[in-house]
mmCIF file of C-alpha atoms in Angstrom:
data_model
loop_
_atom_site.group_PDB
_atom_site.id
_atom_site.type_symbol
_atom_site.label_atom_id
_atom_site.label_comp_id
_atom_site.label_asym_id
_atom_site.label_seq_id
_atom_site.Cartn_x
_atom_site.Cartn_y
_atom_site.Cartn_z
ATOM 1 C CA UNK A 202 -117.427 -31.149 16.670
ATOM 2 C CA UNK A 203 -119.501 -34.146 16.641
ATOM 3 C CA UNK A 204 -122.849 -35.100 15.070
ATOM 4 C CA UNK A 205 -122.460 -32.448 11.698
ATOM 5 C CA UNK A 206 -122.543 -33.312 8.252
ATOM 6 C CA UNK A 207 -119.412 -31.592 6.879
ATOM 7 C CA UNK A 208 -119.214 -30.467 3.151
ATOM 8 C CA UNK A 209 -116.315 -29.257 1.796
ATOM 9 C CA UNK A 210 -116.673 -28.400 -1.967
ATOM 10 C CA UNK A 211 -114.226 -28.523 -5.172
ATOM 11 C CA UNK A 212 -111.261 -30.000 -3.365
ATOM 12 C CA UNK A 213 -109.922 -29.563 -6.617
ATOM 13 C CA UNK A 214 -109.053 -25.970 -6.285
ATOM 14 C CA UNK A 215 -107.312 -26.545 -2.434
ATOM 15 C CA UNK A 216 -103.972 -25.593 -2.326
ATOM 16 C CA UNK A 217 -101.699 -29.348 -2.233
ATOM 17 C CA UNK A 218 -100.464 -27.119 0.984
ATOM 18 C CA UNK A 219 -103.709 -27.154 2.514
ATOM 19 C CA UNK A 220 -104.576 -30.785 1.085
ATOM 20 C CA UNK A 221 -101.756 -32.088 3.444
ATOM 21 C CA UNK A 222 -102.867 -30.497 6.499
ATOM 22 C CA UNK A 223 -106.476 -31.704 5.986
ATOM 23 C CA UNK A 224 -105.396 -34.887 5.665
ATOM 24 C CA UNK A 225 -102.841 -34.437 9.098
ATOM 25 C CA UNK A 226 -106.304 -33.298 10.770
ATOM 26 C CA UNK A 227 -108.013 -36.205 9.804
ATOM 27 C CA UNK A 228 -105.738 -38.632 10.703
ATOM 28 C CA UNK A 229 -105.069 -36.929 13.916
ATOM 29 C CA UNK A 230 -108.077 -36.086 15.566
ATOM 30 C CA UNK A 231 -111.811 -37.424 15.660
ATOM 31 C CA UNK A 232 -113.129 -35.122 13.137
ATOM 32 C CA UNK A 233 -114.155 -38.123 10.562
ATOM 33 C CA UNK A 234 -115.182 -40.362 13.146
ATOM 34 C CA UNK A 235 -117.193 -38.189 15.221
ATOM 35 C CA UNK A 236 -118.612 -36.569 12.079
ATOM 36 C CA UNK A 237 -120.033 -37.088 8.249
ATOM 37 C CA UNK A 238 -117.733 -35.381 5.859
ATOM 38 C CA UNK A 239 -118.777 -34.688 2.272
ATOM 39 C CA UNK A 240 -116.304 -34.126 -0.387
ATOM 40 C CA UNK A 241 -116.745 -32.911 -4.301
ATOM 41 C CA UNK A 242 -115.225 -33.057 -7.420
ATOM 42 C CA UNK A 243 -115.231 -32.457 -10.499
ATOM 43 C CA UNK A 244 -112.800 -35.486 -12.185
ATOM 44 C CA UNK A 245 -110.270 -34.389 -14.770
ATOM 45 C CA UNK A 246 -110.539 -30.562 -13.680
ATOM 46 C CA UNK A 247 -106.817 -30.241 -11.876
ATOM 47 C CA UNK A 248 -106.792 -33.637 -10.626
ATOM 48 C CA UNK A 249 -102.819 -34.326 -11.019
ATOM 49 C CA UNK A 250 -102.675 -31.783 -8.051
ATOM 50 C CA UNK A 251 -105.162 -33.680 -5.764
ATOM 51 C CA UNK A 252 -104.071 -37.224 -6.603
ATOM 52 C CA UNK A 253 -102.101 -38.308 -3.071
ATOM 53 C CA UNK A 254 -105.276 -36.320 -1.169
ATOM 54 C CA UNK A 255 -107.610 -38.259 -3.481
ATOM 55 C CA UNK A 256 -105.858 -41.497 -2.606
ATOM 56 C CA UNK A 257 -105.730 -40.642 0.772
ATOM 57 C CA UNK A 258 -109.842 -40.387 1.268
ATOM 58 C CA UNK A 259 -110.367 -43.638 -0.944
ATOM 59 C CA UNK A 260 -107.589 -45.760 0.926
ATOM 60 C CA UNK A 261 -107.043 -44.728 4.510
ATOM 61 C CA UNK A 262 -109.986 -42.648 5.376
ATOM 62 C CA UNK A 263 -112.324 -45.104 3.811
ATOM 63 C CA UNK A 264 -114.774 -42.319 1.963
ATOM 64 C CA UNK A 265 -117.349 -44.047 -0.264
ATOM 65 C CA UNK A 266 -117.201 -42.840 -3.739
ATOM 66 C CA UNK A 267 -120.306 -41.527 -5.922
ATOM 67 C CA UNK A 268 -119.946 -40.666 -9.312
ATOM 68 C CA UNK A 269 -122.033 -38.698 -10.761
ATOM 69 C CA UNK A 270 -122.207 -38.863 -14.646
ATOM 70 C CA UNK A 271 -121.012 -35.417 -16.732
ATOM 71 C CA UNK A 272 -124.000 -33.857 -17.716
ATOM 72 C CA UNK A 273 -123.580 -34.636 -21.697
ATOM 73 C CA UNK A 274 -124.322 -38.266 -20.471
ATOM 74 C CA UNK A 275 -127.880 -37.357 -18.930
ATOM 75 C CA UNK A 276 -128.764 -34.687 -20.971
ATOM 76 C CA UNK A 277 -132.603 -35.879 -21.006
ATOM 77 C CA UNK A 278 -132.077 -34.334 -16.958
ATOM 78 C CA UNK A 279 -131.971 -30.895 -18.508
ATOM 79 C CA UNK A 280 -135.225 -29.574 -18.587
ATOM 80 C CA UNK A 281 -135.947 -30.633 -14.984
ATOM 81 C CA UNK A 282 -132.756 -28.589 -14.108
ATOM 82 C CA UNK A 283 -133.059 -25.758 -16.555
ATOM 83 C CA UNK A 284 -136.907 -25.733 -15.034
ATOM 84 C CA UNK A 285 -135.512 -25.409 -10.949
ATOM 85 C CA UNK A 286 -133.300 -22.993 -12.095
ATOM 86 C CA UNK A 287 -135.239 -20.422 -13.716
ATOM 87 C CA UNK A 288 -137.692 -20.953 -11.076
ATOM 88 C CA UNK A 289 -134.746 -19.782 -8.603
ATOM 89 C CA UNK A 290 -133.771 -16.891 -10.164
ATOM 90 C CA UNK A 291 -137.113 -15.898 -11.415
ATOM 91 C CA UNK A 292 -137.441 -14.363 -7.654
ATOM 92 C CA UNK A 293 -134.127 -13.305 -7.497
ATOM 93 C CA UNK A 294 -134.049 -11.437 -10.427
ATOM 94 C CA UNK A 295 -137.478 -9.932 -10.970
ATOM 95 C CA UNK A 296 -138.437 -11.761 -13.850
ATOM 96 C CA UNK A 297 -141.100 -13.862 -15.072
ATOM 97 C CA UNK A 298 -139.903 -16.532 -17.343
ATOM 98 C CA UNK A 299 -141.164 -19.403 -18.120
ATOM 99 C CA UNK A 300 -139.251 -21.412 -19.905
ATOM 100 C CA UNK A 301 -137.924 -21.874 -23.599
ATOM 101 C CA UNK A 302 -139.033 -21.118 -27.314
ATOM 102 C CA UNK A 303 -139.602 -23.977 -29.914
ATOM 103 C CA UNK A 304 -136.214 -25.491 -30.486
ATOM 104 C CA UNK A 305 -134.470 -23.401 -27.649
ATOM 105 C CA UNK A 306 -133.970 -26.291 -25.625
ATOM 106 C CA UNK A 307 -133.211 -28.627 -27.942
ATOM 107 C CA UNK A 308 -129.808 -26.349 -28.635
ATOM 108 C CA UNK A 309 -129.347 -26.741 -24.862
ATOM 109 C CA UNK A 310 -129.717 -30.381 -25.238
ATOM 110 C CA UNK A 311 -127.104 -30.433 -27.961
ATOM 111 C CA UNK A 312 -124.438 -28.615 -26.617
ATOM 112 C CA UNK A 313 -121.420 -30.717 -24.917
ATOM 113 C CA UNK A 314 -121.388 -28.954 -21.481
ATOM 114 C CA UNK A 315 -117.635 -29.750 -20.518
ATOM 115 C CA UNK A 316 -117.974 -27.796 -17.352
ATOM 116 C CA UNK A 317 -121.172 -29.307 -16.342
ATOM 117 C CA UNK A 318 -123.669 -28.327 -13.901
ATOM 118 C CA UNK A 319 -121.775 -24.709 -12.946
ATOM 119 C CA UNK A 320 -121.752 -24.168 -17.079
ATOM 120 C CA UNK A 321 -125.500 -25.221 -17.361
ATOM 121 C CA UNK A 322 -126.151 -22.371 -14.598
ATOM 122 C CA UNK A 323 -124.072 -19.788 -15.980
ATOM 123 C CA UNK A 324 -125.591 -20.347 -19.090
ATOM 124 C CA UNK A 325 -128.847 -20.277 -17.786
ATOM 125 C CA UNK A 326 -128.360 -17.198 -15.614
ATOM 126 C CA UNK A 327 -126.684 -15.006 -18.854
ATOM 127 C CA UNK A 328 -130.132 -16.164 -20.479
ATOM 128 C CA UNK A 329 -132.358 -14.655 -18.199
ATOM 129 C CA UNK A 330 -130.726 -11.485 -17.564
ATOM 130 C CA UNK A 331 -131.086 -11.054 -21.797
ATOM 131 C CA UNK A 332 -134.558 -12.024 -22.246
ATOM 132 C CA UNK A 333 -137.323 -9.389 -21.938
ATOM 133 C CA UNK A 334 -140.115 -12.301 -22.978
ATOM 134 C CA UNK A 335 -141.745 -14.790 -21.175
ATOM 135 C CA UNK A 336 -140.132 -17.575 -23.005
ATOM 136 C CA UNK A 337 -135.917 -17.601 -23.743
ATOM 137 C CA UNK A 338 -135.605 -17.300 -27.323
ATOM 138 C CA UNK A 339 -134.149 -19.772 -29.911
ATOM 139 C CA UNK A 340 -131.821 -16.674 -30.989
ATOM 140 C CA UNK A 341 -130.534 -16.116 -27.857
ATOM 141 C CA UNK A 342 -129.706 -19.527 -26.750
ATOM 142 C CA UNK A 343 -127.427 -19.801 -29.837
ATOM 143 C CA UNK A 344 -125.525 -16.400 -28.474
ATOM 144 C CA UNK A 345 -124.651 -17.353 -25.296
ATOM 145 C CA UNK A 346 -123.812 -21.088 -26.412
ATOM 146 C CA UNK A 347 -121.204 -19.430 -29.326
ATOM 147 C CA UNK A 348 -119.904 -17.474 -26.506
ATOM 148 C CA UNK A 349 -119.270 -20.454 -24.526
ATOM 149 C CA UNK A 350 -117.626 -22.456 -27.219
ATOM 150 C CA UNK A 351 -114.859 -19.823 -27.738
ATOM 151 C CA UNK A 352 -114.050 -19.523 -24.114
ATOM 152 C CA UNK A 353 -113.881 -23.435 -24.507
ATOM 153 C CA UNK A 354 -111.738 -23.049 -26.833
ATOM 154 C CA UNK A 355 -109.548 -20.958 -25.672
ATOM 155 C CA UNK A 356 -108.441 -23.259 -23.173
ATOM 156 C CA UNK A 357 -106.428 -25.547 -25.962
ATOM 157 C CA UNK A 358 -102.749 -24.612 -25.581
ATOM 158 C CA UNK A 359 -100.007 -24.885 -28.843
ATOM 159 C CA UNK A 360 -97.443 -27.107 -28.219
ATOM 160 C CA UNK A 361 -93.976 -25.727 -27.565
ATOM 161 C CA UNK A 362 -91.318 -27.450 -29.393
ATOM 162 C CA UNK A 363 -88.508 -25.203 -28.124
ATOM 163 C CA UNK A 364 -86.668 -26.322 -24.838
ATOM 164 C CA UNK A 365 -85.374 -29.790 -23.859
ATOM 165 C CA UNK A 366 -86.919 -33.152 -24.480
ATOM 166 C CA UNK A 367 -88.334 -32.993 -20.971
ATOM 167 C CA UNK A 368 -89.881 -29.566 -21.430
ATOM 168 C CA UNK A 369 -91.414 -30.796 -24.672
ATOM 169 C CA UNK A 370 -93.033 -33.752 -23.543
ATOM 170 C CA UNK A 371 -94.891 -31.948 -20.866
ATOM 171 C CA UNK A 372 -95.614 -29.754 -23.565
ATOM 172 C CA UNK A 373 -97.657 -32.266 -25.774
ATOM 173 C CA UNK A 374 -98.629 -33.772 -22.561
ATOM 174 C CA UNK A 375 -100.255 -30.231 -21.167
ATOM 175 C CA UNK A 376 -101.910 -29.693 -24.678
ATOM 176 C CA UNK A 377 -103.269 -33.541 -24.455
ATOM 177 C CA UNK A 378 -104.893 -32.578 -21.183
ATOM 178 C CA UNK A 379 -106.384 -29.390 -22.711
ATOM 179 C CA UNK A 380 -107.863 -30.827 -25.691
ATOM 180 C CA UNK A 381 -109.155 -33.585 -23.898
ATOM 181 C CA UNK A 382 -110.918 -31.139 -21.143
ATOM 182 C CA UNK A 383 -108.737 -31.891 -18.656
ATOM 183 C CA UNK A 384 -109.590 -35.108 -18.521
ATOM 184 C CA UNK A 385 -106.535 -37.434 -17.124
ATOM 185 C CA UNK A 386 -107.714 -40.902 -17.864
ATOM 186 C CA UNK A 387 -108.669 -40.020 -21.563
ATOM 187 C CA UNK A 388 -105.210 -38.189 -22.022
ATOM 188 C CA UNK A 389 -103.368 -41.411 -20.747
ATOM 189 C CA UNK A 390 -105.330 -43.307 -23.637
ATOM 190 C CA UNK A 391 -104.152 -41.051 -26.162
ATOM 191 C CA UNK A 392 -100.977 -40.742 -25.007
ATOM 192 C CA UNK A 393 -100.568 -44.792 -24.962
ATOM 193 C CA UNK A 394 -99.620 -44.588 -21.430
ATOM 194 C CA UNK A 395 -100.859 -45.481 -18.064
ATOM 195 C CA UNK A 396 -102.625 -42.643 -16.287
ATOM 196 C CA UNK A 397 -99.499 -42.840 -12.824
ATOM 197 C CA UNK A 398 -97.073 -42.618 -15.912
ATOM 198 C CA UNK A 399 -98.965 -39.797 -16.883
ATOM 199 C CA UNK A 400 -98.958 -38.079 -13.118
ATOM 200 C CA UNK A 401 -95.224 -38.784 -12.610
ATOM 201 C CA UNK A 402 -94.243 -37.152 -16.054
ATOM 202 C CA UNK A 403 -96.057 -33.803 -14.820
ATOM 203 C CA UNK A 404 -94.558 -33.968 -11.455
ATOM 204 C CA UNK A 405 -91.099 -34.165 -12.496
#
């Protein structure tokens, strides 16, 4: 290949098997020279397991990194994408919404959206297939969003006191990481310890 922009999505969820021989391919053949490759990520959503790979495209391979903030810290950006989304699946789904009731979006707006973007769609999506009006209602909005809060929660695990001191520590650790969404460099702050501390501990 040469001259295509490559973009491989949510290297997050590759296999650390398949991480490895991405990274042999790279550094074997002309694939990143000859070509643009785009990876994604979403940080503190499994990223213990893509930590060497992640090193890997920062150090050797030179990738530039772009953040892109959560979307709980740009939340004045969801109309505009609440907007292009209905407008998507208006077609797609036979419908002719237009956008929200009085308050509706403000609920949207309020809501902490710890899966982001993907959430805000899903969201969106479970909205239109309810709604038989024009506009989504305020009622609805609050459904869905309850919904999503208990499968949020869900996601918080007890922490298991039985077992050696090893097994207990990763334990607290793993329900640290839940309660903090994931998140790796938050749970290291709350944990009082540095976030390769934190890695090693779950590798052991």
């Amino acid at each position: 290949l040469r001259g295509c922009s490559i973009y491989i999505k949510n290297i997050q969820y590759i296999p650390a098997a398949i991480q490895k021989k991405l990274a042999l391919c790279l550094k074997n053949t002309l694939l990143l020279q000859n070509n643009r490759l785009i990876f994604s990520l979403t940080e503190g959503i499994n990223d213990l397991e893509i930590q060497e790979f992640h090193d890997y495209l920062i150090g050797d391979a030179g990738c530039v990194t772009i953040s892109v903030p959560p979307l709980r810290d740009r939340r004045n950006d969801i109309p505009s994408l609440a907007s292009l989304y209905i407008g998507e699946e208006n077609q797609k789904l036979a419908k002719q919404v237009i956008g929200f009731a009085k308050n509706a979006l403000d609920i949207l707006r309020q809501f902490e959206w710890p899966q982001n973007i993907a959430q805000l769609k899903k969201v969106l999506n479970e909205l239109l297939v309810m709604t038989t009006d024009s506009y989504i209602s305020e009622h609805d909005v609050k459904i869905v969003l309850n919904k999503e809060r208990k499968i949020c929660g869900t996601s918080v695990q007890a922490v298991n006191i039985k077992g050696t001191l090893d097994e207990i520590t990763r334990s607290i650790i793993s329900s640290v990481l839940a309660s903090e969404k994931m998140n790796q460099t938050k749970t290291a702050k709350r944990l009082g310890i540095s976030r390769s501390t934190l890695w090693k501990k779950l590798k052991d």
